[in-house]
Coordinates of C-alpha atoms in Angstrom, one line a residue:
M28 CA -50.8 115.5 41.5
N29 CA -52.4 116.4 44.9
E30 CA -51.6 119.9 44.2
L31 CA -53.1 120.1 40.8
R32 CA -56.4 118.4 42.2
H33 CA -56.5 121.0 45.0
Y34 CA -56.1 123.8 42.4
A35 CA -58.9 122.1 40.2
S36 CA -61.0 122.1 43.5
L37 CA -60.5 125.9 44.2
V38 CA -61.2 126.8 40.4
G39 CA -64.4 124.8 40.7
L40 CA -65.6 126.6 43.9
H41 CA -65.0 130.0 42.4
L42 CA -66.9 128.7 39.2
K43 CA -69.7 127.3 41.3
K44 CA -70.1 130.8 43.1
E45 CA -70.0 132.5 40.0
L46 CA -72.7 130.5 38.4
R47 CA -74.9 130.7 41.4
L48 CA -74.9 134.5 41.7
E49 CA -75.7 134.8 38.0
W50 CA -78.6 132.5 38.4
R51 CA -80.0 134.5 41.3
R52 CA -80.1 137.7 39.0
R53 CA -79.8 136.3 35.3
D54 CA -80.0 140.0 34.3
T55 CA -76.4 139.9 32.8
L56 CA -77.4 136.8 30.6
M57 CA -80.6 138.5 29.4
G58 CA -78.9 141.7 28.6
M59 CA -76.2 140.0 26.6
L60 CA -79.1 138.0 24.6
F61 CA -81.1 141.1 24.1
F62 CA -78.1 143.1 22.7
T63 CA -77.0 140.4 20.2
L64 CA -80.4 139.6 19.1
L65 CA -81.0 143.1 18.5
I66 CA -78.1 143.5 16.3
A67 CA -78.9 140.3 14.3
V68 CA -82.2 141.7 13.6
V69 CA -81.2 145.1 12.7
F70 CA -78.4 144.0 10.2
S71 CA -81.0 141.5 8.7
L72 CA -83.5 144.3 8.2
A73 CA -80.6 146.7 6.4
F74 CA -80.8 144.3 3.6
D75 CA -82.5 141.4 2.1
P76 CA -80.8 138.3 3.0
T77 CA -82.8 136.3 0.6
S78 CA -81.9 138.2 -2.5
N79 CA -78.3 138.6 -1.5
P80 CA -77.1 135.2 -0.4
T81 CA -73.5 135.7 -1.1
L82 CA -73.3 138.9 0.8
A83 CA -75.3 137.5 3.6
R84 CA -72.7 134.6 3.9
Q85 CA -69.9 137.1 3.7
I86 CA -71.0 139.4 6.4
S87 CA -72.8 137.3 9.0
G88 CA -69.6 136.0 10.6
G89 CA -68.5 139.7 11.3
V90 CA -71.5 140.8 12.3
G91 CA -72.0 138.0 14.8
W92 CA -68.6 138.2 16.4
L93 CA -68.9 141.9 16.7
G94 CA -72.2 141.5 18.4
L95 CA -70.9 139.1 21.0
L96 CA -67.7 141.3 21.4
F97 CA -70.1 144.4 22.6
A98 CA -72.5 142.2 24.5
A99 CA -69.6 140.6 26.4
T100 CA -68.1 144.0 27.1
T101 CA -71.2 145.2 28.7
S102 CA -71.3 142.2 31.2
L103 CA -67.7 141.9 32.2
N104 CA -67.5 144.9 34.4
G105 CA -70.4 143.7 36.4
S106 CA -68.7 140.5 37.1
W107 CA -66.1 142.3 38.9
N108 CA -68.2 145.2 40.5
R109 CA -70.0 142.7 42.6
E110 CA -66.6 141.5 44.0
E111 CA -65.9 145.1 45.1
R112 CA -68.9 145.4 47.2
N113 CA -68.6 144.6 51.0
Q114 CA -64.7 144.2 50.7
V115 CA -65.0 140.9 48.9
L116 CA -61.8 141.6 47.0
D117 CA -60.1 142.3 50.3
A118 CA -61.1 138.9 51.3
H119 CA -59.5 137.4 48.3
R120 CA -56.2 139.3 48.8
L121 CA -56.1 137.9 52.2
S122 CA -57.0 134.2 51.3
P123 CA -54.3 131.6 50.9
S124 CA -56.2 130.6 47.8
P125 CA -54.1 131.4 44.5
P126 CA -55.3 134.5 42.6
S127 CA -55.2 132.8 39.4
A128 CA -58.0 130.2 40.5
L129 CA -60.1 133.3 41.2
F130 CA -59.5 134.5 37.6
L131 CA -59.7 131.1 36.0
G132 CA -63.0 130.4 37.9
K133 CA -64.5 133.8 36.6
A134 CA -63.3 133.4 33.0
I135 CA -64.8 129.9 32.7
A136 CA -68.3 131.4 34.2
N137 CA -67.9 134.3 31.6
F138 CA -67.3 131.7 29.0
L139 CA -70.2 129.7 29.8
F140 CA -72.6 132.7 29.8
V141 CA -71.3 133.7 26.3
T142 CA -71.7 130.2 25.1
A143 CA -75.4 130.0 26.2
V144 CA -75.9 133.2 24.1
E145 CA -74.3 131.7 21.3
L146 CA -76.5 128.7 21.4
I147 CA -79.5 130.8 20.9
L148 CA -77.6 133.2 18.5
V149 CA -76.6 130.7 15.9
P150 CA -79.9 129.4 14.9
V151 CA -81.3 132.9 14.9
F152 CA -78.5 133.8 12.3
V153 CA -79.3 131.0 10.3
L154 CA -82.9 131.6 10.1
F155 CA -82.8 135.4 9.7
Y156 CA -79.6 135.3 7.1
N157 CA -80.9 132.3 5.4
L158 CA -77.4 130.6 5.7
H159 CA -76.5 127.5 4.2
T160 CA -72.5 126.8 4.8
L161 CA -70.4 125.9 1.7
G162 CA -67.2 124.9 3.8
D163 CA -67.1 122.2 6.7
W164 CA -69.6 123.2 9.1
R165 CA -68.0 120.9 11.8
L166 CA -65.0 123.4 11.9
L167 CA -67.4 125.9 13.4
A168 CA -67.5 123.6 16.6
A169 CA -63.9 124.5 17.1
V170 CA -63.9 128.2 16.1
L171 CA -66.9 129.2 18.2
P172 CA -65.4 127.9 21.6
L173 CA -61.9 129.2 20.7
G174 CA -63.2 132.6 19.6
T175 CA -65.3 132.9 22.8
W176 CA -62.6 132.1 25.0
A177 CA -60.3 134.7 23.5
L178 CA -62.9 137.4 24.1
V179 CA -63.9 136.4 27.7
L180 CA -60.4 135.9 28.7
N181 CA -59.0 139.2 27.7
G182 CA -62.2 140.8 28.7
T183 CA -62.1 139.4 32.4
F184 CA -58.4 140.3 32.7
F185 CA -58.9 144.0 31.4
A186 CA -62.0 144.3 33.4
A187 CA -60.0 143.6 36.7
L188 CA -57.2 145.8 35.5
S189 CA -59.6 148.7 35.1
L190 CA -61.5 148.1 38.3
R191 CA -59.7 150.8 39.9
G192 CA -59.9 153.4 37.1
R193 CA -62.0 156.5 37.5
N194 CA -64.0 155.9 33.9
R195 CA -63.7 152.1 34.3
D196 CA -66.9 151.5 32.0
L197 CA -65.2 153.3 29.1
L198 CA -61.6 152.3 29.8
L199 CA -62.3 148.5 29.2
P200 CA -63.3 148.8 25.7
M201 CA -60.5 151.2 24.9
V202 CA -58.2 148.6 26.2
L203 CA -59.9 145.3 25.2
F204 CA -60.7 146.3 21.7
P205 CA -57.1 146.9 20.2
M206 CA -55.8 144.0 22.1
S207 CA -58.7 141.7 20.7
I208 CA -57.8 142.8 17.2
P209 CA -55.7 139.7 16.1
A210 CA -58.2 137.3 17.7
L211 CA -61.2 139.3 16.1
L212 CA -59.6 138.9 12.6
A213 CA -58.8 135.2 13.0
M214 CA -62.5 134.4 14.4
V215 CA -64.1 136.5 11.8
N216 CA -62.0 135.2 8.7
A217 CA -62.2 131.6 10.0
T218 CA -65.9 131.9 10.2
T219 CA -66.6 133.6 7.0
S220 CA -64.3 130.9 5.3
I221 CA -66.3 128.2 6.6
I222 CA -69.7 129.6 5.7
T223 CA -68.5 130.9 2.0
G224 CA -66.2 127.9 1.6
E225 CA -64.1 130.4 -0.5
F226 CA -60.6 129.5 1.3
D227 CA -59.0 127.4 3.8
P228 CA -59.8 128.3 7.5
M229 CA -56.9 126.2 9.0
L230 CA -54.4 129.1 8.9
W231 CA -56.8 131.5 11.0
V232 CA -58.0 128.4 13.3
R233 CA -54.1 128.0 14.3
L234 CA -53.8 131.7 14.8
L235 CA -56.5 131.5 17.2
V236 CA -55.2 128.5 19.0
G237 CA -51.9 130.4 19.5
Y238 CA -53.5 133.4 20.6
D239 CA -55.4 131.7 23.4
V240 CA -52.6 129.8 24.5
V241 CA -50.3 132.9 24.8
F242 CA -52.9 135.1 26.4
T243 CA -54.1 132.3 28.8
T244 CA -50.8 132.0 30.2
V245 CA -49.9 135.7 30.3
A246 CA -53.2 136.5 32.3
L247 CA -52.7 133.7 34.7
L248 CA -49.1 135.0 35.4
L249 CA -50.1 138.5 35.6
F250 CA -53.3 138.3 37.6
A251 CA -51.7 138.1 41.2
P252 CA -49.9 141.5 40.8
V253 CA -53.3 143.0 39.4
L254 CA -55.2 141.7 42.2
H255 CA -52.7 143.0 44.9
A256 CA -52.2 146.5 43.2
E257 CA -53.3 149.4 45.2

């Protein structure tokens, strides 16, 4: 019990450091927000959602998640780049703190950043796409955090993996996007089913839960070799 409490305190320290650094700069959060809002506005201008309410409900889930995926990808490399400056990563390698605590603190911080963007993005989507959910809208409260965790977990892990790559800004989306296809498929279908009410979303919600459990376990187990790799 004491070991678990100590581990949780280490994760909390890393999380507090990430939040403090991001609050001082705030450029990553603003960049993500601007990118996703731009996608929402451009797609809403491409067709008239008020005259095509059925089409708006069918595509709004996919447009929203793709916008978040692209926006999160642009910010994830930056979260590790600042660790590389001034040999901060070398200090982490020499530290007795478990590497998984560093990873988990950074992943939770990225999760909170993307969630903050979602809290602004969802009302914008409802307004611009004239959305009225035909399914159980309360299920969105489960789908949004599950999908967001799937995106930031893989993004944080593969950003660390590609940190020593020559073209790491290009390498991250090339690795991340194929690995995120099952989660992306589940979160888009679950969101679309809730908005349109055309089919049961529970199969896709269960798939998303399984994806999060498996990839969280694998990432925590494999992060130590990734951190210490030369």
